[in-house]
């Protein structure tokens, strides 16, 4: 039986009462769950005795012109999904309960935010980190699971957790895609039929980029230019580049690469901002 | 028998092995211990099963022109003091062990730093909060003890802890003074005999300020001007004022006070910066 907990106080109490021997897995989400989220629940289920999913549409991680208000919310449907996936506790606090009257503390991770989504969404990752840290303190999980679609988020949360000596293992899980290769995202719900036809080209572009990088004939900048021209017409590229997979620095042919790159991008298809990435071992 | 632990890894391991039923009290210090620190240990001893003191001279909380290098350090003497006071574990990590190779995460508490020490020591409290948060995550205490001499630090750490939902009680303990009323501080070691004669006037000034505030005949600004003229000659006042004890906003006669004020100041006696305060119930 899945238990639903709606207040920070009750969640903290339940956590306090849990036996120390339990391995607790946390899957933090913003709801509007899809197979990507459920894959995290299933992975947590394998690793842990108790799986806790949180659903909280975090206002701090949305910019003033972003889609906080229209972000899809369907707690009832999400709750059913989680039950079926074997989640033990759903933690779905109200906004005011998490934010309090005057949340004045924020967490900042320096050095990993000047590129990719960080560059176009100022303050986004501070908002993510602050709320994730609060969730970690309330739930005190041993493991926390994040999808690698938000690759930069994964790297930043891992860095925050290491830097702050939090006793939590951050576990990144593979991107789940639909049958046309589109990375699953709650924001896919915004796509018109026409948008969708465009959106499926994103992953095709990244795979072609990965292939071209493997051939080592073109420079990184030449590859991304080619992808934009050949695959990504009809959408606005927010960013697209090859980055060091650990440091997130833009790949530089002149420097020795550290072993793993990520080819990552964000694209506006109509008004919908979609992200995707592919890891490249070099 | 007091145990001394010198690495983050060992401390985290010991903490993990401690039974959940223990109440763990943490007394974070920068060493150069005096009776003020020992009063925190004794208070923790009363409240908790296990008392852990940390000694770490935190470079992040010193400004570039401040006294990080010359800050007094005497681990052997401190260790003896702690043993005598009944401390169970001394955690004295190396600087690199706490800071890591590239600590990039910082914690900021908004709104309480624009006055008092925050105004004259930019970045100071971010440095304090970041390291205190790390210590909390390593030691995971139930209670943490701070002296009220660093009144602003106490308020900011309490705010951080509440904001981040950390399961730690922040306990402020009374200022300990020498027989002439000077608040005990590791920095008192810097004072020449002549400096000391001046320094003892600080507490006299604050007590007179509290008395005058009680008479309600003078405005706050008139009282602080009088104190500077009558008591605080021969030293440079960094700041001196009446502040709301919770919000740390400068007291304003036009607004209704929230119940408790703190008359707080920082003063340069020679090159030594000393702080002191007195709580005023109104």
XYZ file of C-alpha atoms in Angstrom:
564
model
C 0.000 0.000 0.000
C 1.404 3.369 -1.000
C 1.085 6.044 1.632
C 0.523 9.663 0.604
C 2.073 12.341 2.816
C 1.065 15.932 2.284
C 3.024 17.913 4.875
C 6.702 18.498 5.583
C 6.084 17.908 9.279
C 4.488 14.488 8.764
C 7.152 13.484 6.239
C 9.951 14.434 8.638
C 8.206 12.518 11.443
C 7.786 9.386 9.314
C 11.408 9.627 8.236
C 12.549 9.975 11.823
C 10.636 6.863 12.792
C 12.062 4.740 9.990
C 14.543 2.183 11.142
C 18.163 3.042 10.486
C 18.639 -0.259 8.668
C 16.354 0.783 5.814
C 17.875 2.029 2.597
C 15.647 4.852 1.512
C 15.474 5.851 -2.138
C 14.131 9.275 -3.119
C 12.839 10.148 -6.577
C 12.249 13.913 -6.651
C 9.822 14.921 -9.408
C 7.607 17.787 -10.486
C 4.774 15.377 -11.311
C 3.182 14.925 -14.747
C 4.864 11.566 -14.562
C 5.856 9.523 -17.571
C 7.839 6.353 -18.215
C 11.059 8.255 -17.552
C 10.023 8.917 -13.961
C 8.708 5.399 -13.547
C 12.060 3.991 -14.648
C 13.594 5.894 -11.723
C 11.039 4.399 -9.332
C 11.787 0.909 -10.636
C 15.525 1.426 -10.290
C 15.045 2.743 -6.732
C 12.808 -0.256 -5.998
C 15.664 -2.568 -6.981
C 18.238 -0.772 -4.823
C 16.258 0.238 -1.728
C 13.861 -1.036 0.935
C 11.688 2.040 0.861
C 10.996 4.219 -2.176
C 9.749 7.747 -1.663
C 8.662 9.876 -4.628
C 8.150 13.586 -4.177
C 5.928 15.691 -6.384
C 6.525 19.411 -6.087
C 6.351 21.905 -8.927
C 9.171 24.089 -7.690
C 8.469 27.762 -8.410
C 12.094 28.720 -7.651
C 13.369 26.908 -10.729
C 11.116 28.706 -13.197
C 12.069 32.070 -14.679
C 9.507 34.898 -14.672
C 8.645 34.252 -18.324
C 8.664 30.474 -18.084
C 5.811 27.995 -17.861
C 5.305 27.629 -14.100
C 1.574 28.335 -14.292
C 0.778 26.076 -17.192
C 3.159 23.272 -16.163
C 1.015 20.108 -16.290
C -0.353 18.916 -12.927
C -2.413 15.768 -12.347
C -1.825 14.433 -8.857
C -4.503 11.762 -9.076
C -3.097 10.212 -12.235
C 0.465 10.514 -10.903
C -0.566 8.805 -7.696
C -2.020 5.852 -9.642
C 1.163 5.570 -11.722
C 3.321 5.533 -8.593
C 1.202 2.879 -6.893
C 1.520 0.627 -9.920
C 5.280 1.148 -10.045
C 5.584 0.048 -6.420
C 6.342 3.385 -4.763
C 5.988 3.202 -0.961
C 5.465 6.844 -0.039
C 4.291 9.748 -2.155
C 5.340 13.067 -0.632
C 3.262 15.843 -2.216
C 3.531 18.962 -0.070
C 1.759 22.239 -0.717
C 3.886 25.055 -2.065
C 3.624 27.161 1.117
C 4.620 24.202 3.249
C 7.910 23.848 1.382
C 8.633 27.525 0.807
C 7.544 28.747 4.236
C 6.766 32.372 4.881
C 10.089 33.842 3.886
C 12.573 31.313 2.514
C 15.764 33.385 2.542
C 18.405 30.683 2.155
C 19.715 29.631 -1.225
C 22.364 27.241 -2.432
C 24.648 28.091 -5.299
C 27.014 25.805 -7.181
C 29.721 27.830 -8.854
C 31.401 26.989 -12.132
C 28.940 24.559 -13.719
C 26.208 27.036 -14.567
C 27.751 29.384 -17.085
C 26.960 27.076 -20.017
C 24.031 25.023 -21.330
C 20.717 25.528 -19.502
C 22.431 27.598 -16.820
C 23.325 30.276 -19.355
C 19.775 30.726 -20.602
C 17.932 30.135 -17.339
C 19.585 32.411 -14.754
C 18.815 31.322 -11.192
C 17.302 28.038 -12.380
C 19.854 25.748 -10.778
C 20.009 27.733 -7.535
C 16.259 27.110 -7.327
C 16.716 23.424 -8.118
C 19.542 22.971 -5.603
C 17.801 24.807 -2.778
C 14.653 22.694 -3.046
C 16.506 19.414 -3.645
C 18.595 20.120 -0.552
C 15.429 20.743 1.456
C 13.942 17.485 0.163
C 17.142 15.664 1.115
C 16.949 17.092 4.627
C 13.277 16.205 5.041
C 13.481 12.692 3.582
C 17.157 11.930 4.360
C 17.486 9.289 1.636
C 20.495 7.038 1.161
C 20.053 7.185 -2.615
C 18.436 9.805 -4.828
C 17.564 9.150 -8.461
C 17.649 11.647 -11.310
C 17.117 11.211 -15.043
C 20.098 11.983 -17.249
C 17.914 13.961 -19.655
C 18.555 16.928 -17.359
C 22.235 16.188 -17.588
C 23.460 19.498 -16.201
C 21.052 19.180 -13.277
C 22.473 15.750 -12.486
C 26.063 17.043 -12.518
C 25.223 20.106 -10.404
C 23.233 18.150 -7.808
C 26.027 15.603 -7.566
C 28.532 18.421 -7.061
C 26.356 20.081 -4.414
C 25.932 16.801 -2.561
C 29.663 16.068 -2.597
C 30.599 19.642 -1.679
C 28.210 19.714 1.263
C 29.151 16.225 2.539
C 25.576 15.028 2.316
C 25.341 11.305 2.956
C 23.288 10.708 -0.225
C 24.305 8.739 -3.331
C 23.199 10.593 -6.453
C 22.246 8.093 -9.124
C 21.779 9.156 -12.737
C 19.466 6.986 -14.839
C 19.299 6.611 -18.627
C 17.023 8.774 -20.742
C 13.783 7.031 -21.677
C 12.538 7.725 -25.223
C 9.369 7.120 -27.181
C 9.408 4.846 -30.222
C 10.506 7.735 -32.428
C 13.459 8.539 -30.191
C 11.994 11.653 -28.580
C 13.201 11.941 -24.978
C 10.202 11.672 -22.651
C 9.388 14.952 -20.940
C 6.374 16.362 -19.140
C 6.630 19.263 -21.582
C 6.020 16.966 -24.585
C 2.341 17.388 -23.657
C 2.592 20.934 -25.062
C 3.565 19.729 -28.559
C 1.145 19.965 -31.498
C 1.267 17.192 -34.098
C 3.379 19.425 -36.288
C 5.705 20.290 -33.372
C 6.114 16.607 -32.615
C 7.304 15.875 -36.170
C 9.995 18.494 -35.656
C 10.851 17.410 -32.104
C 11.728 13.846 -33.106
C 14.543 15.279 -35.223
C 16.387 16.401 -32.069
C 17.552 12.943 -31.080
C 18.333 12.068 -34.710
C 20.580 15.142 -34.802
C 22.369 14.188 -31.597
C 22.949 10.636 -32.789
C 24.339 11.914 -36.078
C 26.522 14.332 -34.103
C 27.849 11.471 -32.025
C 28.583 9.456 -35.181
C 30.402 12.367 -36.793
C 32.430 12.997 -33.643
C 33.513 9.354 -33.737
C 34.839 9.786 -37.271
C 37.094 12.589 -35.985
C 37.078 14.374 -39.342
C 35.127 17.485 -38.388
C 35.644 19.959 -35.588
C 32.995 20.247 -32.891
C 31.807 23.605 -34.229
C 31.527 22.225 -37.741
C 29.428 19.311 -36.532
C 26.978 21.446 -34.586
C 26.659 23.860 -37.533
C 25.902 20.920 -39.818
C 23.312 19.505 -37.417
C 21.539 22.840 -37.143
C 21.426 23.122 -40.926
C 20.464 19.552 -41.746
C 18.320 18.391 -38.813
C 17.232 21.293 -36.680
C 15.598 23.595 -39.180
C 12.211 24.951 -38.103
C 13.178 25.197 -34.455
C 15.193 27.723 -32.501
C 18.379 26.322 -31.014
C 18.891 27.699 -27.512
C 22.259 25.977 -27.305
C 23.956 22.982 -28.860
C 27.490 21.873 -28.120
C 29.987 19.277 -27.021
C 30.837 19.621 -23.338
C 33.163 17.844 -20.948
C 30.850 15.363 -19.226
C 32.220 16.083 -15.750
C 33.242 19.736 -15.804
C 30.631 20.863 -18.343
C 33.221 23.067 -20.006
C 32.736 23.538 -23.757
C 34.909 21.010 -25.583
C 38.083 22.547 -26.942
C 40.035 20.644 -29.609
C 43.237 22.270 -28.374
C 42.926 20.742 -24.910
C 43.150 17.087 -24.054
C 39.629 15.801 -23.384
C 39.052 14.173 -19.997
C 37.505 10.999 -21.394
C 33.783 11.571 -21.777
C 31.860 14.250 -23.624
C 28.205 15.082 -23.704
C 26.601 16.468 -26.832
C 23.730 18.460 -25.375
C 21.201 20.934 -26.630
C 18.031 22.860 -25.888
C 15.572 23.784 -28.592
C 12.373 25.746 -28.877
C 9.859 23.765 -30.903
C 7.048 26.264 -31.260
C 6.930 27.716 -27.739
C 8.065 24.514 -26.084
C 11.609 24.243 -24.814
C 12.984 20.717 -25.081
C 16.356 19.358 -24.001
C 18.214 16.224 -24.948
C 21.754 14.877 -24.854
C 23.952 11.963 -25.723
C 27.089 10.782 -23.938
C 30.153 10.250 -26.130
C 33.119 8.238 -24.936
C 36.288 9.402 -26.653
C 37.990 8.964 27.148
C 37.817 11.597 24.492
C 38.422 10.367 20.967
C 40.128 12.623 18.442
C 39.058 12.283 14.824
C 41.099 13.957 12.139
C 39.370 13.112 8.857
C 35.939 13.794 7.397
C 35.696 10.189 6.246
C 36.328 8.735 9.699
C 33.986 11.252 11.332
C 31.183 10.379 8.892
C 31.800 6.671 9.509
C 31.694 7.064 13.287
C 28.536 9.113 13.000
C 26.927 6.491 10.788
C 27.705 3.800 13.339
C 26.249 5.732 16.251
C 22.980 4.376 17.503
C 19.926 6.301 16.451
C 18.844 6.650 20.066
C 21.774 8.888 20.915
C 21.252 12.614 21.117
C 24.343 14.112 19.577
C 25.417 17.630 20.470
C 27.822 19.527 18.236
C 29.888 22.504 19.347
C 31.520 23.983 16.237
C 34.563 26.104 17.092
C 37.653 27.609 15.525
C 39.788 26.499 18.457
C 41.751 28.841 20.753
C 39.193 27.736 23.295
C 38.191 29.749 26.326
C 35.534 29.524 29.015
C 32.904 30.666 26.509
C 33.465 27.567 24.402
C 33.650 25.353 27.470
C 30.269 26.663 28.644
C 28.853 25.372 25.340
C 30.428 21.959 25.927
C 28.969 21.824 29.422
C 25.521 22.814 28.194
C 25.742 20.167 25.443
C 26.866 17.636 28.046
C 23.694 18.312 30.036
C 21.388 17.929 27.014
C 23.030 15.135 25.001
C 24.472 11.626 25.242
C 27.394 12.367 23.007
C 29.197 15.698 22.679
C 31.278 16.394 19.612
C 33.414 19.535 19.362
C 34.873 20.554 16.037
C 37.947 22.709 15.646
C 38.362 24.193 12.200
C 39.735 27.650 11.439
C 37.463 28.284 8.473
C 39.285 30.263 5.783
C 36.005 31.029 3.980
C 34.827 33.277 6.782
C 37.886 35.522 6.785
C 38.169 38.480 4.433
C 41.390 38.948 2.423
C 42.645 41.583 4.877
C 41.543 39.795 8.024
C 43.491 37.741 10.549
C 43.208 34.199 9.140
C 46.957 33.611 9.262
C 47.574 34.949 12.719
C 44.370 33.545 14.252
C 45.523 31.717 17.406
C 45.915 27.940 17.063
C 46.870 25.527 19.859
C 45.343 22.116 19.241
C 47.147 20.437 22.104
C 45.917 22.903 24.710
C 42.421 22.897 23.208
C 42.360 19.125 23.335
C 43.232 19.154 27.043
C 40.500 21.715 27.748
C 37.918 19.621 25.912
C 38.875 16.431 27.745
C 38.471 18.182 31.077
C 35.081 19.578 30.060
C 33.851 16.072 29.229
C 33.814 16.261 25.431
C 33.417 12.802 23.841
C 34.790 13.402 20.352
C 37.077 16.114 19.042
C 36.767 16.495 15.278
C 39.784 18.444 14.002
C 40.043 17.986 10.236
C 42.729 19.407 8.000
C 41.759 22.356 5.855
C 42.033 20.423 2.586
C 39.903 17.629 3.947
C 37.024 20.017 4.584
C 37.469 22.261 1.556
C 38.241 19.508 -0.957
C 39.907 20.257 -4.243
C 37.343 22.667 -5.604
C 34.537 23.495 -3.202
C 32.101 25.231 -5.536
C 28.927 25.176 -3.464
C 27.962 28.018 -1.184
C 24.999 28.808 1.012
C 23.572 32.273 1.241
C 21.026 33.608 3.721
C 19.321 36.658 2.298
C 18.057 39.624 4.286
C 19.973 39.270 7.560
C 23.404 40.271 6.295
C 23.047 43.868 5.209
C 23.655 45.189 8.743
C 26.061 44.633 11.626
C 29.018 42.330 10.892
C 27.518 41.371 7.535
C 27.865 44.948 6.291
C 31.556 45.215 7.107
C 32.580 41.602 6.378
C 31.217 40.804 2.891
C 31.015 37.054 2.265
C 31.727 36.287 5.925
C 28.390 34.664 6.705
C 28.242 32.750 3.414
C 31.563 31.237 4.479
C 30.239 30.494 7.967
C 27.001 28.957 6.682
C 28.687 26.791 4.060
C 31.104 25.248 6.540
C 28.539 24.902 9.329
C 26.216 23.130 6.877
C 29.049 20.762 5.937
C 29.764 20.078 9.617
C 26.054 19.412 10.197
C 26.045 16.914 7.325
C 29.177 15.156 8.518
C 28.242 15.008 12.210
C 24.433 15.061 11.873
C 23.848 16.388 15.384
C 20.450 16.687 17.036
C 21.558 19.884 18.774
C 24.201 22.443 17.861
C 25.476 25.047 20.295
C 26.576 28.583 19.480
C 27.591 31.459 21.720
C 25.383 34.527 21.607
C 28.406 36.804 21.409
C 28.251 36.256 17.643
C 24.608 37.202 17.780
C 24.141 37.740 14.050
C 25.826 34.395 13.347
C 23.382 32.678 15.690
C 20.355 34.264 13.976
C 21.656 33.484 10.474
C 22.530 29.868 11.258
C 19.136 29.374 12.853
C 17.473 30.835 9.753
C 19.548 28.631 7.444
C 18.704 25.547 9.459
C 14.977 26.310 9.463
C 14.933 27.282 5.790
C 16.704 24.105 4.729
C 14.612 21.810 6.987
C 17.701 20.498 8.730
C 16.783 18.314 11.694
C 19.086 20.223 14.053
C 18.115 22.356 17.057
C 20.201 25.517 17.124
C 20.859 26.507 20.714
C 22.215 29.926 21.612
C 24.150 30.178 24.868
C 24.859 33.231 27.053
C 27.978 35.326 26.568
C 30.708 34.478 29.070
C 32.681 37.457 30.380
C 35.836 37.995 32.359
C 35.698 39.664 35.769
C 35.864 43.092 34.156
C 32.921 42.340 31.881
C 34.898 41.834 28.685
C 33.210 39.206 26.512
C 35.549 36.237 26.139
C 36.962 35.923 22.635
C 39.886 34.128 21.078
C 40.891 37.511 19.701
C 41.344 38.942 23.212
C 44.778 37.285 23.019
C 45.784 40.067 20.614
C 45.137 42.835 23.147
C 47.980 44.777 24.767
C 47.536 45.884 28.374
C 46.526 49.316 27.139
C 44.096 47.833 24.598
C 42.540 45.751 27.356
C 41.810 48.826 29.453
C 39.913 50.246 26.516
C 38.206 46.977 25.604
C 36.548 46.588 29.003
C 34.659 49.811 28.298
C 32.687 48.089 25.516
C 30.448 46.115 27.822
C 30.088 49.099 30.163
C 28.861 51.100 27.183
C 26.346 48.454 26.163
C 25.002 48.151 29.700
C 24.610 51.913 29.917
C 22.887 51.854 26.518
C 20.464 49.226 27.770
C 19.753 51.315 30.882
C 19.137 54.457 28.861
C 16.862 52.574 26.429
C 14.809 51.423 29.431
C 14.285 55.036 30.535
C 12.729 55.744 27.097
C 13.841 59.371 27.186
C 16.395 59.310 24.386
C 16.131 58.074 20.830
C 18.255 55.131 19.737
C 20.556 57.347 17.687
C 21.036 59.719 20.608
C 21.980 56.860 22.912
C 24.567 55.373 20.534
C 26.054 58.842 19.919
C 26.338 59.352 23.680
C 27.958 55.949 24.196
C 30.535 56.619 21.507
C 31.364 59.961 23.088
C 31.412 58.881 26.739
C 32.598 55.270 26.691
C 34.069 54.350 23.353
C 36.686 57.013 22.842
C 40.055 55.694 21.722
C 38.603 52.931 19.605
C 37.086 52.891 16.146
C 33.436 51.923 16.091
C 32.740 49.622 13.154
C 29.027 49.689 13.962
C 26.851 50.246 16.996
C 23.083 50.136 16.993
C 19.812 48.817 18.296
C 18.465 46.030 16.100
C 15.352 43.890 16.089
C 16.525 40.691 17.805
C 14.840 38.384 15.270
C 14.916 40.267 11.967
C 18.140 42.189 12.686
C 16.602 45.289 11.125
C 17.843 48.572 12.587
C 15.419 49.700 15.273
C 13.102 52.397 14.058
C 11.169 54.472 16.634
C 8.393 55.010 14.104
C 7.640 51.284 13.819
C 6.272 49.090 16.538
C 9.107 46.964 17.920
C 8.594 43.193 17.797
C 9.411 42.617 21.460
C 13.127 42.137 21.770
C 16.018 44.312 20.676
C 19.721 43.688 20.616
C 22.176 46.511 21.199
C 25.186 45.290 19.273
C 28.487 46.683 18.166
C 31.891 45.954 16.686
C 34.955 47.971 17.613
C 38.566 48.143 16.606
C 40.743 48.334 19.711
C 44.133 48.878 18.188
C 44.065 46.446 15.284
C 41.803 43.987 17.078
C 38.164 43.802 16.095
C 35.913 42.936 19.030
C 32.171 42.384 19.112
C 29.688 42.393 21.937
C 25.953 42.762 22.446
C 23.202 42.910 25.006
C 19.608 41.768 24.634
C 16.956 44.300 25.626
C 13.383 43.279 26.291
C 10.997 46.142 25.569
